[in-house]
Coordinates of C-alpha atoms in Angstrom, one line a residue:
M246 CA -8.7 15.2 -30.1
S247 CA -9.5 11.9 -31.3
T248 CA -10.1 8.9 -29.0
P249 CA -8.6 5.8 -30.6
G250 CA -10.5 2.4 -30.1
Y251 CA -9.0 0.0 -27.6
C252 CA -9.2 -3.0 -29.9
P253 CA -6.3 -3.0 -32.5
N254 CA -8.0 -5.2 -35.0
T255 CA -9.2 -3.8 -38.2
P256 CA -12.9 -4.4 -39.4
E257 CA -11.4 -6.6 -42.1
E258 CA -9.5 -8.7 -39.6
V259 CA -12.6 -9.1 -37.5
R260 CA -14.7 -10.1 -40.4
G261 CA -12.0 -12.6 -41.3
M262 CA -11.8 -14.2 -37.8
L263 CA -15.7 -14.5 -37.7
A264 CA -15.7 -16.1 -41.1
A265 CA -13.0 -18.7 -39.8
M266 CA -15.4 -19.4 -36.9
G267 CA -18.6 -19.6 -39.1
A268 CA -20.1 -16.5 -37.2
S269 CA -21.7 -13.7 -39.0
S270 CA -21.3 -11.2 -36.0
I271 CA -19.8 -10.7 -32.6
D272 CA -23.2 -11.2 -31.1
D273 CA -23.2 -14.7 -32.7
L274 CA -20.4 -15.7 -30.4
F275 CA -22.6 -14.9 -27.3
R276 CA -25.9 -16.3 -28.7
P277 CA -25.5 -19.6 -26.4
I278 CA -25.8 -17.3 -23.4
P279 CA -29.5 -16.6 -22.7
A280 CA -30.3 -12.9 -23.5
G281 CA -31.3 -12.2 -19.9
L282 CA -28.0 -13.3 -18.6
R283 CA -25.9 -11.2 -21.1
A284 CA -24.3 -8.1 -19.8
R285 CA -26.4 -5.0 -20.8
S286 CA -23.3 -2.7 -20.5
F287 CA -19.7 -2.9 -19.4
E288 CA -19.9 0.7 -18.1
L289 CA -16.7 1.5 -19.5
P290 CA -15.7 5.2 -19.7
A291 CA -15.0 6.7 -23.1
G292 CA -11.4 6.3 -24.4
M293 CA -8.8 8.8 -23.6
S294 CA -5.6 10.0 -25.3
E295 CA -2.2 9.5 -23.5
F296 CA -2.2 13.2 -22.5
E297 CA -5.8 12.8 -21.1
M298 CA -4.9 9.8 -19.3
L299 CA -1.7 11.1 -17.6
H300 CA -3.5 14.2 -16.5
R301 CA -6.3 12.1 -14.9
F302 CA -3.9 9.7 -13.0
E303 CA -1.8 12.8 -11.9
H304 CA -5.0 14.4 -10.6
L305 CA -5.8 11.2 -8.6
A306 CA -2.4 10.8 -7.3
G307 CA -2.4 14.3 -6.1
N308 CA -5.3 13.4 -3.6
N309 CA -2.7 11.3 -1.7
A310 CA -0.9 12.6 1.4
Q311 CA 2.5 12.7 -0.1
H312 CA 4.7 14.4 2.6
L313 CA 4.0 12.6 5.7
S314 CA 6.6 11.8 8.4
H315 CA 6.2 8.0 8.3
F316 CA 6.2 6.0 11.5
V317 CA 4.0 3.2 10.3
G318 CA 5.1 -0.3 10.1
G319 CA 3.3 -3.6 11.0
G320 CA 4.8 -5.6 8.3
Y321 CA 5.7 -3.1 5.6
Y322 CA 8.5 -0.6 6.0
D323 CA 9.7 2.8 4.6
H324 CA 13.3 1.9 3.8
L325 CA 15.7 3.7 1.6
I326 CA 16.1 2.0 -1.8
P327 CA 19.5 2.7 -3.3
A328 CA 19.2 4.0 -6.9
V329 CA 21.2 1.0 -8.1
V330 CA 18.3 -1.3 -7.3
D331 CA 15.9 0.5 -9.7
H332 CA 18.6 0.8 -12.4
L333 CA 19.9 -3.0 -12.3
S334 CA 16.5 -4.5 -12.0
G335 CA 15.0 -2.5 -14.8
R336 CA 17.7 -3.8 -17.3
A337 CA 16.1 -5.7 -20.2
E338 CA 18.0 -8.8 -19.3
F339 CA 16.0 -9.1 -15.9
Y340 CA 12.9 -6.9 -16.3
T341 CA 10.3 -9.7 -16.8
A342 CA 7.6 -11.0 -14.4
Y343 CA 8.3 -14.5 -15.3
T344 CA 10.7 -17.2 -13.8
P345 CA 12.3 -19.3 -16.6
Y346 CA 10.8 -22.3 -18.3
Q347 CA 13.8 -22.8 -20.7
P348 CA 16.8 -23.2 -18.4
E349 CA 19.3 -23.3 -21.2
C350 CA 18.1 -19.9 -22.4
S351 CA 17.8 -18.3 -18.9
Q352 CA 21.2 -18.6 -17.4
G353 CA 21.5 -15.0 -16.1
T354 CA 18.0 -15.2 -14.5
L355 CA 18.9 -18.6 -12.9
Q356 CA 22.2 -17.3 -11.6
A357 CA 20.4 -14.3 -10.0
L358 CA 17.9 -16.7 -8.4
F359 CA 20.6 -19.0 -7.2
E360 CA 22.5 -16.0 -5.7
Y361 CA 19.3 -14.8 -4.0
Q362 CA 18.8 -18.2 -2.5
T363 CA 22.4 -17.9 -1.1
A364 CA 21.9 -14.6 0.3
I365 CA 18.7 -15.7 2.1
C366 CA 20.5 -18.7 3.7
R367 CA 23.2 -16.4 4.9
I368 CA 21.0 -14.0 6.6
T369 CA 18.7 -16.6 8.0
G370 CA 21.4 -19.0 9.2
M371 CA 19.7 -21.9 7.2
D372 CA 20.9 -24.5 4.7
V373 CA 18.5 -24.3 1.7
A374 CA 16.1 -21.6 0.4
N375 CA 13.8 -21.6 -2.5
A376 CA 13.5 -18.9 -5.3
S377 CA 10.8 -16.9 -3.4
L378 CA 7.1 -17.1 -2.6
Y379 CA 4.2 -14.6 -2.8
D380 CA 4.6 -12.8 0.3
G381 CA 5.5 -13.2 4.0
G382 CA 2.0 -14.4 5.1
T383 CA 1.8 -17.2 2.5
A384 CA 5.3 -18.2 3.2
L385 CA 4.3 -18.7 6.8
A386 CA 1.3 -20.8 5.7
E387 CA 3.6 -22.8 3.4
A388 CA 5.9 -23.4 6.3
A389 CA 3.0 -24.8 8.4
M390 CA 2.0 -27.0 5.5
M391 CA 5.6 -28.3 5.3
A392 CA 5.6 -29.2 9.1
L393 CA 2.3 -31.1 8.6
R394 CA 3.9 -33.1 5.8
I395 CA 7.3 -33.7 7.6
T396 CA 5.9 -34.8 11.1
G397 CA 2.7 -36.5 9.9
R398 CA 0.9 -34.7 12.8
N399 CA -2.0 -32.4 12.8
R400 CA -1.6 -29.7 15.5
L401 CA 0.0 -26.4 15.2
I402 CA 0.7 -23.7 18.0
I403 CA 0.9 -20.1 16.7
D404 CA 1.9 -17.2 19.0
G405 CA -0.7 -14.4 19.1
A406 CA 2.2 -12.0 18.8
V407 CA 2.6 -13.1 15.1
N408 CA 1.5 -10.5 12.6
P409 CA -2.4 -10.7 12.6
F410 CA -2.6 -10.7 8.8
H411 CA -0.2 -13.7 8.6
R412 CA -2.2 -15.4 11.2
E413 CA -5.3 -14.9 9.2
I414 CA -3.5 -16.3 6.1
V415 CA -2.5 -19.3 7.9
R416 CA -6.1 -19.9 9.2
T417 CA -7.4 -19.5 5.6
Y418 CA -4.8 -22.1 4.4
L419 CA -5.8 -24.7 7.1
A420 CA -9.7 -24.0 6.9
N421 CA -10.6 -27.1 5.1
L422 CA -8.0 -29.4 6.4
D423 CA -8.2 -31.7 9.6
V424 CA -5.7 -29.6 11.6
E425 CA -6.0 -28.1 15.1
L426 CA -4.6 -24.5 15.2
V427 CA -3.9 -23.4 18.6
E428 CA -3.4 -19.7 19.0
I429 CA -1.7 -18.5 22.2
G430 CA -2.9 -15.1 23.2
P431 CA -0.2 -12.4 23.4
K432 CA 1.2 -11.1 26.7
L433 CA 2.3 -7.4 25.8
G434 CA 5.2 -6.4 28.0
M435 CA 6.3 -9.9 28.9
E436 CA 8.6 -11.3 26.2
D437 CA 8.9 -14.9 27.3
D438 CA 7.7 -18.1 25.9
L439 CA 6.6 -20.0 28.9
R440 CA 2.9 -20.2 27.8
I441 CA 3.9 -21.4 24.4
R442 CA 6.2 -24.1 25.7
A443 CA 3.5 -25.3 28.1
A444 CA 1.1 -25.9 25.1
I445 CA 3.6 -28.2 23.2
D446 CA 2.4 -31.9 23.3
D447 CA 3.2 -35.1 21.3
A448 CA 0.7 -34.2 18.7
T449 CA 2.4 -30.8 17.9
A450 CA 3.6 -30.5 14.4
A451 CA 5.1 -27.1 14.7
V452 CA 5.4 -24.0 16.7
L453 CA 5.0 -20.7 14.8
V454 CA 6.6 -17.5 16.3
Q455 CA 7.8 -14.1 14.9
N456 CA 11.0 -12.4 15.7
P457 CA 10.7 -9.2 16.3
N458 CA 7.1 -9.8 17.0
F459 CA 4.1 -7.7 15.8
F460 CA 4.8 -5.4 19.0
G461 CA 8.5 -4.9 17.9
S462 CA 10.0 -7.2 20.8
V463 CA 13.0 -9.3 20.2
S464 CA 13.2 -12.8 21.7
D465 CA 15.7 -15.4 22.2
F466 CA 14.0 -18.7 21.0
R467 CA 16.8 -21.2 22.1
K468 CA 14.7 -22.7 25.0
L469 CA 11.6 -22.8 22.9
A470 CA 13.5 -24.5 20.2
A471 CA 14.8 -27.1 22.6
D472 CA 11.4 -27.8 24.1
T473 CA 9.9 -28.1 20.5
H474 CA 12.4 -30.5 19.4
A475 CA 12.2 -32.7 22.4
A476 CA 8.5 -33.0 21.6
G477 CA 9.3 -34.1 18.0
A478 CA 8.0 -30.9 16.6
L479 CA 9.6 -28.2 14.4
L480 CA 10.2 -24.5 15.2
I481 CA 9.1 -22.1 12.6
V482 CA 10.3 -18.5 12.9
S483 CA 8.9 -15.6 10.8
A484 CA 11.7 -12.9 10.7
Y485 CA 11.9 -9.4 9.6
P486 CA 15.0 -9.4 7.3
V487 CA 16.4 -6.0 8.1
A488 CA 16.6 -7.1 11.8
L489 CA 18.8 -9.9 10.8
G490 CA 21.8 -7.5 10.3
L491 CA 21.9 -7.2 14.1
V492 CA 19.8 -9.7 15.8
E493 CA 21.1 -13.2 15.8
S494 CA 19.8 -15.5 13.0
P495 CA 16.8 -17.8 13.6
G496 CA 19.0 -20.8 12.4
A497 CA 21.5 -20.0 15.2
M498 CA 18.6 -20.1 17.7
G499 CA 17.5 -23.5 16.6
A500 CA 14.9 -22.8 14.1
D501 CA 14.0 -25.5 11.5
I502 CA 12.2 -23.3 9.0
V503 CA 12.6 -19.5 8.6
V504 CA 10.1 -17.3 6.6
G505 CA 9.5 -13.6 6.0
D506 CA 8.4 -10.8 3.8
G507 CA 11.1 -9.4 1.5
Q508 CA 9.5 -5.9 0.8
S509 CA 12.0 -4.1 3.2
L510 CA 14.9 -5.5 1.0
G511 CA 14.8 -2.9 -1.9
N512 CA 10.9 -3.0 -2.8
P513 CA 8.8 0.2 -2.5
L514 CA 5.8 0.3 -0.3
S515 CA 3.3 0.7 -3.3
F516 CA 0.2 0.5 -1.1
G517 CA 1.2 -2.8 0.2
G518 CA 2.5 -4.7 -2.7
P519 CA 3.9 -6.3 -4.6
S520 CA 6.5 -7.9 -2.3
F521 CA 8.0 -11.2 -2.0
G522 CA 8.1 -14.0 0.6
F523 CA 11.2 -15.9 1.4
I524 CA 11.5 -19.4 3.0
A525 CA 14.5 -21.3 4.1
S526 CA 15.0 -24.6 6.0
R527 CA 17.4 -27.1 7.1
K528 CA 18.8 -29.3 4.5
E529 CA 16.9 -32.5 5.4
Y530 CA 13.7 -30.7 4.5
I531 CA 14.6 -29.4 1.0
R532 CA 12.1 -31.8 -0.8
N533 CA 9.3 -30.3 1.1
L534 CA 10.1 -26.7 0.2
P535 CA 7.2 -25.3 -2.1
G536 CA 8.0 -23.8 -5.6
R537 CA 11.5 -24.0 -7.3
I538 CA 15.1 -24.4 -6.1
I539 CA 17.9 -23.4 -8.5
G540 CA 21.0 -25.3 -8.3
E541 CA 24.6 -24.9 -9.6
T542 CA 26.5 -27.4 -11.7
V543 CA 28.7 -28.0 -14.7
D544 CA 28.0 -28.9 -18.3
G545 CA 29.5 -31.6 -20.5
N546 CA 32.3 -29.2 -21.2
G547 CA 33.1 -28.4 -17.5
Q548 CA 31.5 -25.0 -17.7
R549 CA 29.6 -23.6 -14.8
G550 CA 25.9 -23.6 -15.2
F551 CA 22.6 -23.1 -13.2
V552 CA 19.5 -25.4 -13.5
L553 CA 16.0 -25.7 -12.2
T554 CA 17.1 -28.6 -9.7
L555 CA 13.7 -29.3 -7.7
Q556 CA 10.3 -28.1 -8.8
A557 CA 7.5 -29.1 -6.6
R558 CA 4.8 -27.5 -9.0
E559 CA 1.9 -29.2 -10.3
Q560 CA 3.2 -28.8 -13.7
H561 CA 6.1 -31.1 -13.1
I562 CA 4.9 -33.7 -10.5
K563 CA 1.7 -35.4 -9.6
R564 CA -0.9 -32.8 -8.9
H565 CA -1.9 -34.1 -5.3
K566 CA 1.8 -34.1 -4.3
A567 CA 2.5 -30.6 -5.6
T568 CA 3.5 -27.9 -3.1
S569 CA 3.3 -24.9 -5.5
N570 CA 3.4 -21.3 -4.5
I571 CA 6.0 -19.9 -6.8
C572 CA 4.0 -16.9 -8.1
S573 CA 6.1 -15.8 -11.1
N574 CA 5.9 -12.1 -10.8
Q575 CA 7.5 -12.1 -7.3
S576 CA 10.9 -13.3 -9.0
L577 CA 11.6 -9.8 -10.0
C578 CA 11.1 -8.5 -6.5
A579 CA 13.2 -11.2 -5.3
L580 CA 15.9 -10.0 -7.7
R581 CA 15.6 -6.5 -6.2
G582 CA 16.0 -8.1 -2.8
L583 CA 19.3 -9.5 -4.0
I584 CA 20.5 -6.4 -5.6
F585 CA 19.6 -4.5 -2.3
L586 CA 21.8 -7.0 -0.2
S587 CA 24.6 -7.0 -2.7
S588 CA 24.9 -3.2 -2.8
L589 CA 25.0 -3.1 1.0
G590 CA 27.3 -6.0 1.5
K591 CA 27.8 -7.6 4.9
E592 CA 29.0 -4.5 6.8
G593 CA 26.5 -2.1 5.1
F594 CA 23.7 -4.4 6.0
A595 CA 24.9 -4.6 9.7
E596 CA 25.2 -0.8 9.6
L597 CA 21.6 -0.3 8.2
A598 CA 20.3 -2.5 11.2
R599 CA 22.2 -0.6 13.6
L600 CA 20.9 2.7 12.3
N601 CA 17.3 1.4 12.6
Y602 CA 17.9 0.2 16.0
D603 CA 19.6 3.3 17.3
K604 CA 16.9 5.7 15.8
A605 CA 14.1 3.6 17.3
E606 CA 15.7 3.6 20.7
Y607 CA 16.1 7.4 20.6
A608 CA 12.2 7.7 19.6
K609 CA 11.4 5.1 22.4
K610 CA 13.2 7.3 24.9
V611 CA 11.6 10.6 23.7
L612 CA 8.1 9.4 23.6
G613 CA 8.5 7.3 26.8
N614 CA 9.3 10.4 28.6
L615 CA 6.1 12.1 27.7
A616 CA 3.5 12.3 30.6
G617 CA 1.0 9.4 30.3
V618 CA 2.9 7.7 27.6
E619 CA 4.0 4.1 28.5
V620 CA 6.4 2.0 26.5
M621 CA 4.9 -1.5 26.9
N622 CA 7.9 -3.7 25.7
G623 CA 9.6 -5.4 28.5
G624 CA 12.8 -6.3 26.8
A625 CA 14.8 -5.4 23.6
T626 CA 12.9 -4.2 20.4
F627 CA 14.1 -3.6 16.9
N628 CA 12.9 -0.4 15.0
E629 CA 9.4 -1.0 16.5
F630 CA 7.8 -0.6 19.9
T631 CA 4.4 -0.4 21.4
V632 CA 3.2 2.7 23.4
C633 CA 0.1 3.0 25.6
L634 CA -1.5 6.3 25.7
P635 CA -4.0 8.0 28.0
K636 CA -6.4 8.5 25.1
I637 CA -7.8 6.2 22.4
A638 CA -4.9 5.4 19.9
E639 CA -7.0 5.7 16.8
E640 CA -8.2 9.2 17.7
V641 CA -4.5 10.2 18.4
V642 CA -3.3 8.8 15.1
T643 CA -6.2 10.7 13.2
N644 CA -5.2 14.0 14.9
L645 CA -1.6 13.5 14.2
L646 CA -2.4 12.9 10.4
R647 CA -3.7 16.5 10.4
K648 CA -0.2 17.6 11.6
G649 CA 1.6 15.7 8.8
I650 CA 2.6 12.7 10.9
A651 CA 1.6 9.0 10.3
A652 CA 2.2 8.1 13.7
G653 CA 1.8 4.5 13.9
V654 CA -0.6 1.2 13.8
P655 CA -3.4 1.4 16.3
L656 CA -3.8 -2.0 17.9
S657 CA -7.5 -2.2 18.5
P658 CA -8.6 -3.7 15.3
Y659 CA -6.4 -6.6 15.9
Y660 CA -6.4 -6.7 19.9
P661 CA -9.7 -5.1 21.0
E662 CA -8.4 -4.9 24.6
M663 CA -5.5 -2.7 23.5
E664 CA -7.5 0.4 22.2
R665 CA -5.1 2.8 23.9
C666 CA -1.9 1.3 22.4
M667 CA -0.2 1.6 19.0
V668 CA 3.1 0.3 17.5
V669 CA 5.6 3.0 16.4
T670 CA 8.1 2.4 13.6
V671 CA 11.4 4.2 13.1
T672 CA 13.4 3.3 10.1
E673 CA 16.9 4.8 9.0
K674 CA 14.9 7.4 6.9
R675 CA 13.5 9.2 10.1
T676 CA 15.5 12.2 11.2
R677 CA 16.0 13.4 14.7
D678 CA 14.0 16.5 13.9
E679 CA 11.1 14.3 12.7
I680 CA 11.1 12.3 15.9
D681 CA 11.2 15.4 18.0
T682 CA 8.3 17.0 16.1
F683 CA 6.4 13.8 16.4
A684 CA 6.8 14.0 20.3
R685 CA 6.1 17.6 20.6
H686 CA 2.7 17.3 18.6
L687 CA 1.9 14.0 20.4
E688 CA 2.4 15.8 23.8
G689 CA 0.3 18.7 22.6
I690 CA -2.7 16.3 21.6
L691 CA -2.5 14.3 25.0
C692 CA -2.6 17.6 26.9
S693 CA -5.5 19.1 25.0

């Protein structure tokens, strides 16, 4: 079978382009680069036909473990995606990676983003939201930057129970700025915020927390919000969106800025991406939101229309004042989030959250009854909880993988003192039989 070349240009077209540039060959184009610095080979494999390529990728995909019982979370979750999400988001009207640049020609996309913003405001309890960000970690970092701009202060306090990956992103954003980042070590099993409240002073711009936190614990941040505001600082809450169907919204608890990762809203796991980040705030901070905000209006004939209302991108304002993190391709993921929320509706969203809660509570009870297993969370949890084992958690997880069970996230890579602990996640997709099988195999490994 022949292997067609990658470049679609004919030899005649190549000669024509070279003649227009005054070059006699392709090598002439690279002549300004010293010979010793030119690539000797790009090490590209030979071209393949479509059939050969499909066969190759099917073979590679077959190396993955495809039938595991999935109890892994830690920021990305195995939720059911209704078929309507794939169907509608794949329609030609929507299926583009790009956000609109010609508002008058993109009314459908702008309306979808406007409704997405509305949905995010409703589940977070906030006044305004933008048209999405890259992911939950960068959304948290952008929220921290907002707080620095709004307060004019340079000290941030972040709870050690915030997702470790997101804390790393915040540290990276702040690495070259004159900002003091104070990390409060986590207190596993004691879900209060006394240590965080004690660290707040009059130089603090914001306090960054997560609900539920990385260990699965749910907190009431009302006291923390009051103390934070009394010091003139802002409270930033990173929220797991599915939990907001059951847990009181961050806005009701007094948060000033709410962020999170939207993967669990109708986006597949896909080895960790792509996803989208959401960010919402109180109205007075709207001009500090990064990216774009879509607004609703009427045209000269009184007809309803949608417009790009605020755009803090470097393309539209002075570069040094830009707060850009729009990331075009996340718009399609945000659209999937909107379709997911719309297909469930208010009652369906609450039912989904209740299913997650109930199944996790069953798993927590079953695993907690095993000899030597201790559930470490002291209060309420939502679809995740932390267990401490009589053996090294990473070894237990490895052994359970051989039984077809992805048991959880061992904590030692992020919290070295917790080498016997792991976070177990239970979504609505896990059955009672899967949970019982998990418990039975875990008991067998711990007794061996």
